[in-house]
């Protein structure tokens, strides 16, 4: 079955950096588009970034220029490099793919202190 496992979250001060990872299994990763989403307390889940099978990327305006999504097909892993973090980036971050279905990971908490 499809499994998406996120890691790399944590507590960081404003201005700091974190790199999230999402290891995928049960899919043909090299042809799957992958995405990162986040959900802050009391708010709906929102789009953060996506990367196609051809490594084309797209970002939410709120993270453009600070976050970078990338993928390593040899490791079946997608990454989210987050720089210049702000308190408003605090959320649970989820990895997702719509490869033959709609799949989500369990999420990883990112907390940015001011």
CSV table of N, CA, C and O in Angstrom, one decimal:
chain,number,residue,atom,x,y,z
A,1,UNK,N,0.8,-1.2,0.0
A,1,UNK,CA,0.0,0.0,0.0
A,1,UNK,C,0.9,1.2,0.0
A,1,UNK,O,2.1,1.2,0.3
A,2,UNK,N,0.3,2.4,-0.3
A,2,UNK,CA,1.0,3.6,-0.4
A,2,UNK,C,1.3,4.1,1.1
A,2,UNK,O,0.4,4.2,1.9
A,3,UNK,N,2.5,4.5,1.3
A,3,UNK,CA,2.9,5.1,2.6
A,3,UNK,C,3.8,6.3,2.3
A,3,UNK,O,4.7,6.3,1.5
A,4,UNK,N,3.5,7.4,3.0
A,4,UNK,CA,4.2,8.6,3.0
A,4,UNK,C,4.6,8.9,4.4
A,4,UNK,O,3.8,9.1,5.3
A,5,UNK,N,5.9,9.0,4.7
A,5,UNK,CA,6.4,9.2,6.1
A,5,UNK,C,7.3,10.5,6.1
A,5,UNK,O,8.4,10.5,5.5
A,6,UNK,N,6.8,11.5,6.8
A,6,UNK,CA,7.5,12.8,6.9
A,6,UNK,C,8.4,12.7,8.1
A,6,UNK,O,8.2,12.1,9.1
A,7,UNK,N,9.5,13.5,8.0
A,7,UNK,CA,10.4,13.7,9.1
A,7,UNK,C,11.1,15.0,9.0
A,7,UNK,O,11.0,15.7,7.9
A,8,UNK,N,11.8,15.5,10.1
A,8,UNK,CA,12.6,16.7,10.0
A,8,UNK,C,12.0,17.9,10.7
A,8,UNK,O,12.6,19.0,10.7
A,9,UNK,N,10.7,17.8,11.2
A,9,UNK,CA,10.1,18.9,11.9
A,9,UNK,C,10.8,19.2,13.2
A,9,UNK,O,11.7,18.4,13.6
A,10,UNK,N,10.4,20.3,13.8
A,10,UNK,CA,11.0,20.6,15.1
A,10,UNK,C,10.8,22.1,15.5
A,10,UNK,O,9.9,22.7,14.9
A,11,UNK,N,11.5,22.5,16.5
A,11,UNK,CA,11.4,23.9,17.0
A,11,UNK,C,12.6,24.7,16.5
A,11,UNK,O,13.7,24.2,16.7
A,12,UNK,N,12.3,25.8,16.0
A,12,UNK,CA,13.4,26.7,15.5
A,12,UNK,C,13.1,28.1,15.7
A,12,UNK,O,11.9,28.5,15.8
A,13,UNK,N,14.1,28.9,15.9
A,13,UNK,CA,13.8,30.4,16.1
A,13,UNK,C,13.5,31.0,14.7
A,13,UNK,O,14.0,30.6,13.7
A,14,UNK,N,12.8,32.1,14.8
A,14,UNK,CA,12.6,32.9,13.6
A,14,UNK,C,13.9,33.3,12.9
A,14,UNK,O,14.9,33.6,13.5
A,15,UNK,N,13.9,33.1,11.6
A,15,UNK,CA,15.1,33.3,10.8
A,15,UNK,C,15.9,32.1,10.5
A,15,UNK,O,16.8,32.1,9.7
A,16,UNK,N,15.5,31.0,11.2
A,16,UNK,CA,16.3,29.8,11.1
A,16,UNK,C,15.8,28.9,9.9
A,16,UNK,O,14.9,29.3,9.1
A,17,UNK,N,16.3,27.7,9.8
A,17,UNK,CA,16.1,26.8,8.7
A,17,UNK,C,15.7,25.4,9.2
A,17,UNK,O,16.2,25.0,10.3
A,18,UNK,N,15.0,24.7,8.4
A,18,UNK,CA,14.7,23.3,8.6
A,18,UNK,C,14.6,22.6,7.3
A,18,UNK,O,14.2,23.3,6.3
A,19,UNK,N,14.9,21.3,7.2
A,19,UNK,CA,14.6,20.6,6.0
A,19,UNK,C,13.7,19.4,6.3
A,19,UNK,O,14.1,18.6,7.2
A,20,UNK,N,12.6,19.4,5.7
A,20,UNK,CA,11.6,18.3,5.9
A,20,UNK,C,11.9,17.2,4.8
A,20,UNK,O,12.3,17.6,3.7
A,21,UNK,N,11.7,16.0,5.2
A,21,UNK,CA,11.8,14.9,4.2
A,21,UNK,C,10.5,14.1,4.2
A,21,UNK,O,9.8,14.0,5.2
A,22,UNK,N,10.2,13.5,3.1
A,22,UNK,CA,9.0,12.6,3.0
A,22,UNK,C,9.5,11.4,2.1
A,22,UNK,O,9.8,11.5,0.9
A,23,UNK,N,9.5,10.2,2.8
A,23,UNK,CA,9.9,9.0,2.2
A,23,UNK,C,8.6,8.3,1.7
A,23,UNK,O,7.7,8.1,2.5
A,24,UNK,N,8.6,7.9,0.4
A,24,UNK,CA,7.4,7.3,-0.2
A,24,UNK,C,7.6,5.9,-0.5
A,24,UNK,O,8.7,5.5,-0.9
A,25,UNK,N,6.6,5.1,-0.4
A,25,UNK,CA,6.6,3.7,-0.8
A,25,UNK,C,5.3,3.3,-1.3
A,25,UNK,O,4.3,3.9,-1.0
A,26,UNK,N,5.3,2.2,-2.1
A,26,UNK,CA,4.0,1.8,-2.7
A,26,UNK,C,3.6,2.5,-3.9
A,26,UNK,O,2.5,2.3,-4.4
A,27,UNK,N,4.4,3.4,-4.4
A,27,UNK,CA,4.1,4.1,-5.7
A,27,UNK,C,5.3,4.1,-6.6
A,27,UNK,O,6.4,3.8,-6.2
A,28,UNK,N,5.0,4.4,-7.9
A,28,UNK,CA,6.2,4.5,-8.8
A,28,UNK,C,6.6,6.0,-8.7
A,28,UNK,O,6.1,6.9,-9.4
A,29,UNK,N,7.5,6.2,-7.7
A,29,UNK,CA,7.8,7.6,-7.3
A,29,UNK,C,8.3,8.4,-8.4
A,29,UNK,O,7.9,9.6,-8.5
A,30,UNK,N,9.1,7.9,-9.4
A,30,UNK,CA,9.7,8.7,-10.4
A,30,UNK,C,8.6,9.4,-11.3
A,30,UNK,O,8.9,10.4,-12.0
A,31,UNK,N,7.4,8.8,-11.4
A,31,UNK,CA,6.4,9.4,-12.3
A,31,UNK,C,5.3,10.1,-11.5
A,31,UNK,O,4.3,10.5,-12.0
A,32,UNK,N,5.5,10.2,-10.1
A,32,UNK,CA,4.4,10.8,-9.3
A,32,UNK,C,4.8,12.3,-9.0
A,32,UNK,O,5.9,12.6,-8.6
A,33,UNK,N,3.8,13.2,-9.1
A,33,UNK,CA,3.9,14.5,-8.6
A,33,UNK,C,3.7,14.5,-7.1
A,33,UNK,O,2.9,13.7,-6.6
A,34,UNK,N,4.5,15.3,-6.4
A,34,UNK,CA,4.5,15.3,-4.9
A,34,UNK,C,4.3,16.7,-4.4
A,34,UNK,O,4.7,17.7,-5.1
A,35,UNK,N,3.6,16.8,-3.3
A,35,UNK,CA,3.3,18.1,-2.7
A,35,UNK,C,3.5,18.2,-1.2
A,35,UNK,O,3.5,17.2,-0.5
A,36,UNK,N,3.7,19.4,-0.8
A,36,UNK,CA,3.7,19.7,0.6
A,36,UNK,C,2.6,20.7,0.9
A,36,UNK,O,2.3,21.6,0.2
A,37,UNK,N,1.9,20.4,2.0
A,37,UNK,CA,0.8,21.2,2.5
A,37,UNK,C,1.0,21.5,4.0
A,37,UNK,O,1.9,20.8,4.6
A,38,UNK,N,0.3,22.4,4.6
A,38,UNK,CA,0.5,22.6,6.0
A,38,UNK,C,-0.9,23.1,6.6
A,38,UNK,O,-1.7,23.6,5.9
A,39,UNK,N,-1.0,22.8,7.9
A,39,UNK,CA,-2.2,23.2,8.6
A,39,UNK,C,-1.8,23.8,10.0
A,39,UNK,O,-1.2,23.1,10.8
A,40,UNK,N,-2.1,25.1,10.2
A,40,UNK,CA,-1.9,25.7,11.4
A,40,UNK,C,-3.2,25.5,12.3
A,40,UNK,O,-4.3,25.3,11.8
A,41,UNK,N,-3.0,25.7,13.6
A,41,UNK,CA,-4.2,25.5,14.5
A,41,UNK,C,-5.3,26.4,14.2
A,41,UNK,O,-5.1,27.6,14.0
A,42,UNK,N,-6.5,25.8,14.1
A,42,UNK,CA,-7.7,26.6,13.8
A,42,UNK,C,-7.8,27.1,12.4
A,42,UNK,O,-8.7,27.9,12.1
A,43,UNK,N,-6.9,26.7,11.5
A,43,UNK,CA,-7.0,27.1,10.1
A,43,UNK,C,-7.1,25.9,9.2
A,43,UNK,O,-6.7,24.8,9.5
A,44,UNK,N,-7.6,26.1,7.9
A,44,UNK,CA,-7.7,25.0,7.0
A,44,UNK,C,-6.3,24.6,6.5
A,44,UNK,O,-5.4,25.4,6.5
A,45,UNK,N,-6.2,23.4,6.0
A,45,UNK,CA,-5.0,23.0,5.4
A,45,UNK,C,-4.7,23.8,4.1
A,45,UNK,O,-5.7,24.1,3.3
A,46,UNK,N,-3.5,24.2,3.9
A,46,UNK,CA,-3.2,25.0,2.7
A,46,UNK,C,-2.0,24.5,1.9
A,46,UNK,O,-1.1,23.8,2.5
A,47,UNK,N,-2.0,24.8,0.7
A,47,UNK,CA,-0.9,24.4,-0.2
A,47,UNK,C,0.4,25.1,0.1
A,47,UNK,O,0.4,26.3,0.4
A,48,UNK,N,1.5,24.4,0.0
A,48,UNK,CA,2.8,25.0,0.2
A,48,UNK,C,3.6,25.0,-1.0
A,48,UNK,O,4.1,26.0,-1.5
A,49,UNK,N,3.8,23.7,-1.6
A,49,UNK,CA,4.7,23.6,-2.7
A,49,UNK,C,4.4,22.2,-3.4
A,49,UNK,O,3.9,21.3,-2.8
A,50,UNK,N,4.7,22.2,-4.7
A,50,UNK,CA,4.6,20.9,-5.4
A,50,UNK,C,5.7,20.8,-6.4
A,50,UNK,O,6.3,21.8,-6.8
A,51,UNK,N,6.0,19.5,-6.7
A,51,UNK,CA,7.0,19.2,-7.7
A,51,UNK,C,6.5,18.1,-8.6
A,51,UNK,O,6.0,17.1,-8.1
A,52,UNK,N,6.7,18.3,-9.9
A,52,UNK,CA,6.2,17.3,-10.9
A,52,UNK,C,7.2,16.2,-11.0
A,52,UNK,O,8.3,16.3,-10.5
A,53,UNK,N,6.8,15.2,-11.8
A,53,UNK,CA,7.8,14.1,-12.1
A,53,UNK,C,9.0,14.6,-12.9
A,53,UNK,O,10.1,14.1,-12.8
A,54,UNK,N,8.8,15.7,-13.6
A,54,UNK,CA,9.9,16.3,-14.4
A,54,UNK,C,10.6,17.4,-13.6
A,54,UNK,O,11.4,18.2,-14.2
A,55,UNK,N,10.3,17.5,-12.3
A,55,UNK,CA,10.9,18.5,-11.4
A,55,UNK,C,10.5,19.9,-11.6
A,55,UNK,O,11.2,20.8,-11.2
A,56,UNK,N,9.4,20.1,-12.3
A,56,UNK,CA,8.8,21.5,-12.3
A,56,UNK,C,8.2,21.8,-11.0
A,56,UNK,O,7.6,20.9,-10.4
A,57,UNK,N,8.4,23.0,-10.5
A,57,UNK,CA,7.9,23.3,-9.1
A,57,UNK,C,7.0,24.5,-9.1
A,57,UNK,O,6.9,25.3,-10.1
A,58,UNK,N,6.2,24.6,-8.1
A,58,UNK,CA,5.3,25.7,-7.8
A,58,UNK,C,5.2,25.9,-6.3
A,58,UNK,O,5.3,25.0,-5.6
A,59,UNK,N,5.0,27.2,-6.0
A,59,UNK,CA,5.0,27.5,-4.6
A,59,UNK,C,3.8,28.5,-4.2
A,59,UNK,O,3.4,29.2,-5.1
A,60,UNK,N,3.4,28.4,-3.0
A,60,UNK,CA,2.4,29.4,-2.5
A,60,UNK,C,3.2,30.7,-2.4
A,60,UNK,O,4.4,30.8,-2.1
A,61,UNK,N,2.5,31.8,-2.6
A,61,UNK,CA,3.1,33.1,-2.5
A,61,UNK,C,3.8,33.4,-1.2
A,61,UNK,O,4.8,34.0,-1.1
A,62,UNK,N,3.2,32.8,-0.1
A,62,UNK,CA,3.7,33.1,1.2
A,62,UNK,C,5.0,32.5,1.5
A,62,UNK,O,5.7,32.9,2.4
A,63,UNK,N,5.5,31.5,0.7
A,63,UNK,CA,6.7,30.8,0.9
A,63,UNK,C,7.7,31.0,-0.2
A,63,UNK,O,8.9,30.6,-0.1
A,64,UNK,N,7.3,31.6,-1.3
A,64,UNK,CA,8.1,31.8,-2.5
A,64,UNK,C,9.4,32.6,-2.1
A,64,UNK,O,9.3,33.6,-1.4
A,65,UNK,N,10.5,32.1,-2.5
A,65,UNK,CA,11.8,32.7,-2.3
A,65,UNK,C,12.4,32.3,-0.9
A,65,UNK,O,13.6,32.6,-0.7
A,66,UNK,N,11.6,31.6,-0.1
A,66,UNK,CA,12.2,31.1,1.2
A,66,UNK,C,12.2,29.6,1.3
A,66,UNK,O,13.1,29.0,1.9
A,67,UNK,N,11.3,28.9,0.6
A,67,UNK,CA,11.2,27.4,0.6
A,67,UNK,C,11.6,26.9,-0.7
A,67,UNK,O,11.3,27.5,-1.8
A,68,UNK,N,12.2,25.7,-0.7
A,68,UNK,CA,12.6,25.0,-1.9
A,68,UNK,C,12.2,23.5,-1.8
A,68,UNK,O,12.6,22.9,-0.9
A,69,UNK,N,11.4,23.1,-2.8
A,69,UNK,CA,11.0,21.7,-2.9
A,69,UNK,C,11.9,21.0,-3.9
A,69,UNK,O,12.3,21.6,-4.9
A,70,UNK,N,12.3,19.8,-3.5
A,70,UNK,CA,13.2,19.0,-4.4
A,70,UNK,C,12.9,17.5,-4.2
A,70,UNK,O,12.1,17.1,-3.3
A,71,UNK,N,13.4,16.7,-5.1
A,71,UNK,CA,13.1,15.3,-5.0
A,71,UNK,C,14.4,14.5,-5.4
A,71,UNK,O,15.2,14.9,-6.2
A,72,UNK,N,14.5,13.3,-4.8
A,72,UNK,CA,15.6,12.3,-5.1
A,72,UNK,C,14.9,11.0,-5.5
A,72,UNK,O,14.4,10.3,-4.6
A,73,UNK,N,14.8,10.8,-6.8
A,73,UNK,CA,14.1,9.6,-7.3
A,73,UNK,C,14.8,8.3,-6.8
A,73,UNK,O,14.1,7.3,-6.7
A,74,UNK,N,16.1,8.3,-6.7
A,74,UNK,CA,16.8,7.1,-6.2
A,74,UNK,C,16.4,6.7,-4.8
A,74,UNK,O,16.5,5.6,-4.4
A,75,UNK,N,16.0,7.7,-4.0
A,75,UNK,CA,15.7,7.5,-2.6
A,75,UNK,C,14.2,7.5,-2.4
A,75,UNK,O,13.7,7.4,-1.2
A,76,UNK,N,13.4,7.7,-3.4
A,76,UNK,CA,11.9,7.8,-3.3
A,76,UNK,C,11.6,8.9,-2.2
A,76,UNK,O,10.7,8.7,-1.4
A,77,UNK,N,12.2,10.0,-2.2
A,77,UNK,CA,12.1,11.0,-1.2
A,77,UNK,C,11.9,12.4,-1.8
A,77,UNK,O,12.6,12.8,-2.8
A,78,UNK,N,11.0,13.1,-1.2
A,78,UNK,CA,10.8,14.5,-1.6
A,78,UNK,C,11.2,15.4,-0.3
A,78,UNK,O,11.0,15.0,0.8
A,79,UNK,N,11.8,16.5,-0.6
A,79,UNK,CA,12.3,17.4,0.5
A,79,UNK,C,11.6,18.8,0.4
A,79,UNK,O,11.2,19.2,-0.6
A,80,UNK,N,11.6,19.4,1.6
A,80,UNK,CA,11.2,20.8,1.6
A,80,UNK,C,12.2,21.6,2.5
A,80,UNK,O,12.3,21.4,3.7
A,81,UNK,N,13.1,22.3,1.8
A,81,UNK,CA,14.1,23.2,2.5
A,81,UNK,C,13.4,24.5,2.8
A,81,UNK,O,12.9,25.2,2.0
A,82,UNK,N,13.4,24.8,4.1
A,82,UNK,CA,12.7,26.0,4.6
A,82,UNK,C,13.7,26.9,5.2
A,82,UNK,O,14.3,26.6,6.2
A,83,UNK,N,13.9,28.1,4.7
A,83,UNK,CA,14.8,29.1,5.2
A,83,UNK,C,14.0,30.3,5.6
A,83,UNK,O,12.9,30.5,5.2
A,84,UNK,N,14.7,31.2,6.4
A,84,UNK,CA,14.1,32.4,6.8
A,84,UNK,C,12.7,32.2,7.4
A,84,UNK,O,11.8,32.9,7.1
A,85,UNK,N,12.7,31.2,8.3
A,85,UNK,CA,11.4,30.8,8.9
A,85,UNK,C,10.8,32.0,9.7
A,85,UNK,O,11.5,32.7,10.4
A,86,UNK,N,9.4,32.0,9.7
A,86,UNK,CA,8.7,33.1,10.4
A,86,UNK,C,7.7,32.4,11.4
A,86,UNK,O,7.3,31.2,11.1
A,87,UNK,N,7.3,33.0,12.4
A,87,UNK,CA,6.3,32.4,13.3
A,87,UNK,C,5.1,32.0,12.6
A,87,UNK,O,4.5,30.9,13.0
A,88,UNK,N,4.7,32.7,11.6
A,88,UNK,CA,3.5,32.3,10.8
A,88,UNK,C,3.7,31.0,10.0
A,88,UNK,O,2.7,30.5,9.4
A,89,UNK,N,4.9,30.5,9.9
A,89,UNK,CA,5.1,29.2,9.3
A,89,UNK,C,4.8,28.0,10.2
A,89,UNK,O,4.8,26.9,9.8
A,90,UNK,N,4.5,28.3,11.5
A,90,UNK,CA,4.2,27.3,12.4
A,90,UNK,C,3.0,26.5,12.0
A,90,UNK,O,1.9,27.1,11.8
A,91,UNK,N,3.1,25.2,11.9
A,91,UNK,CA,2.0,24.3,11.4
A,91,UNK,C,2.5,22.9,11.4
A,91,UNK,O,3.6,22.6,11.6
A,92,UNK,N,1.5,22.0,11.2
A,92,UNK,CA,1.8,20.6,10.9
A,92,UNK,C,2.0,20.5,9.4
A,92,UNK,O,1.1,21.0,8.6
A,93,UNK,N,3.1,20.0,8.9
A,93,UNK,CA,3.4,19.9,7.5
A,93,UNK,C,3.1,18.5,7.0
A,93,UNK,O,3.6,17.5,7.6
A,94,UNK,N,2.4,18.4,5.9
A,94,UNK,CA,2.0,17.1,5.3
A,94,UNK,C,2.6,16.9,3.9
A,94,UNK,O,2.6,17.9,3.1
A,95,UNK,N,3.0,15.7,3.6
A,95,UNK,CA,3.4,15.3,2.3
A,95,UNK,C,2.2,14.6,1.6
A,95,UNK,O,1.4,14.0,2.3
A,96,UNK,N,2.1,14.8,0.3
A,96,UNK,CA,0.9,14.3,-0.4
A,96,UNK,C,1.2,13.9,-1.8
A,96,UNK,O,2.1,14.5,-2.4
A,97,UNK,N,0.5,12.9,-2.3
A,97,UNK,CA,0.6,12.6,-3.7
A,97,UNK,C,-0.8,12.2,-4.2
A,97,UNK,O,-1.6,11.6,-3.4
A,98,UNK,N,-1.1,12.5,-5.4
A,98,UNK,CA,-2.4,12.1,-6.0
A,98,UNK,C,-2.1,11.0,-7.1
A,98,UNK,O,-2.9,10.9,-8.0
A,99,UNK,N,-1.0,10.3,-6.9
A,99,UNK,CA,-0.7,9.2,-7.9
A,99,UNK,C,-1.7,8.0,-7.6
A,99,UNK,O,-1.7,7.4,-6.6
A,100,UNK,N,-2.6,7.9,-8.6
A,100,UNK,CA,-3.6,6.8,-8.5
A,100,UNK,C,-4.4,6.8,-7.2
A,100,UNK,O,-4.8,5.8,-6.7
A,101,UNK,N,-4.7,8.0,-6.7
A,101,UNK,CA,-5.4,8.1,-5.5
A,101,UNK,C,-5.1,9.4,-4.8
A,101,UNK,O,-4.4,10.3,-5.4
A,102,UNK,N,-5.5,9.6,-3.5
A,102,UNK,CA,-5.2,10.8,-2.8
A,102,UNK,C,-4.6,10.3,-1.5
A,102,UNK,O,-5.3,9.8,-0.6
A,103,UNK,N,-3.3,10.5,-1.3
A,103,UNK,CA,-2.6,10.0,-0.2
A,103,UNK,C,-1.9,11.1,0.6
A,103,UNK,O,-1.3,12.0,0.0
A,104,UNK,N,-1.8,10.9,1.9
A,104,UNK,CA,-1.2,11.9,2.8
A,104,UNK,C,-0.4,11.2,3.8
A,104,UNK,O,-0.7,10.0,4.3
A,105,UNK,N,0.7,11.8,4.3
A,105,UNK,CA,1.4,11.3,5.4
A,105,UNK,C,0.8,11.7,6.7
A,105,UNK,O,-0.3,12.4,6.7
A,106,UNK,N,1.5,11.4,7.8
A,106,UNK,CA,0.9,11.6,9.1
A,106,UNK,C,1.2,13.0,9.6
A,106,UNK,O,0.6,13.5,10.6
A,107,UNK,N,2.1,13.7,8.9
A,107,UNK,CA,2.5,15.1,9.3
A,107,UNK,C,3.6,15.2,10.2
A,107,UNK,O,3.9,14.3,11.0
A,108,UNK,N,4.3,16.3,10.2
A,108,UNK,CA,5.4,16.6,11.1
A,108,UNK,C,5.3,18.1,11.5
A,108,UNK,O,5.0,19.0,10.8
A,109,UNK,N,5.4,18.3,12.8
A,109,UNK,CA,5.2,19.6,13.4
A,109,UNK,C,6.4,20.5,13.2
A,109,UNK,O,7.5,20.1,13.5
A,110,UNK,N,6.1,21.7,12.8
A,110,UNK,CA,7.1,22.7,12.7
A,110,UNK,C,6.7,23.9,13.5
A,110,UNK,O,5.6,24.4,13.4
A,111,UNK,N,7.5,24.3,14.5
A,111,UNK,CA,7.2,25.4,15.4
A,111,UNK,C,8.3,26.4,15.3
A,111,UNK,O,9.5,26.1,15.5
A,112,UNK,N,7.9,27.7,14.9
A,112,UNK,CA,8.9,28.8,14.8
A,112,UNK,C,8.6,29.8,15.9
A,112,UNK,O,7.5,30.4,16.0
A,113,UNK,N,9.6,30.0,16.8
A,113,UNK,CA,9.4,30.9,17.9
A,113,UNK,C,10.0,32.3,17.5
A,113,UNK,O,10.9,32.4,16.7
A,114,UNK,N,9.3,33.3,18.0
A,114,UNK,CA,9.7,34.7,17.7
A,114,UNK,C,10.8,35.2,18.6
A,114,UNK,O,11.1,34.6,19.6
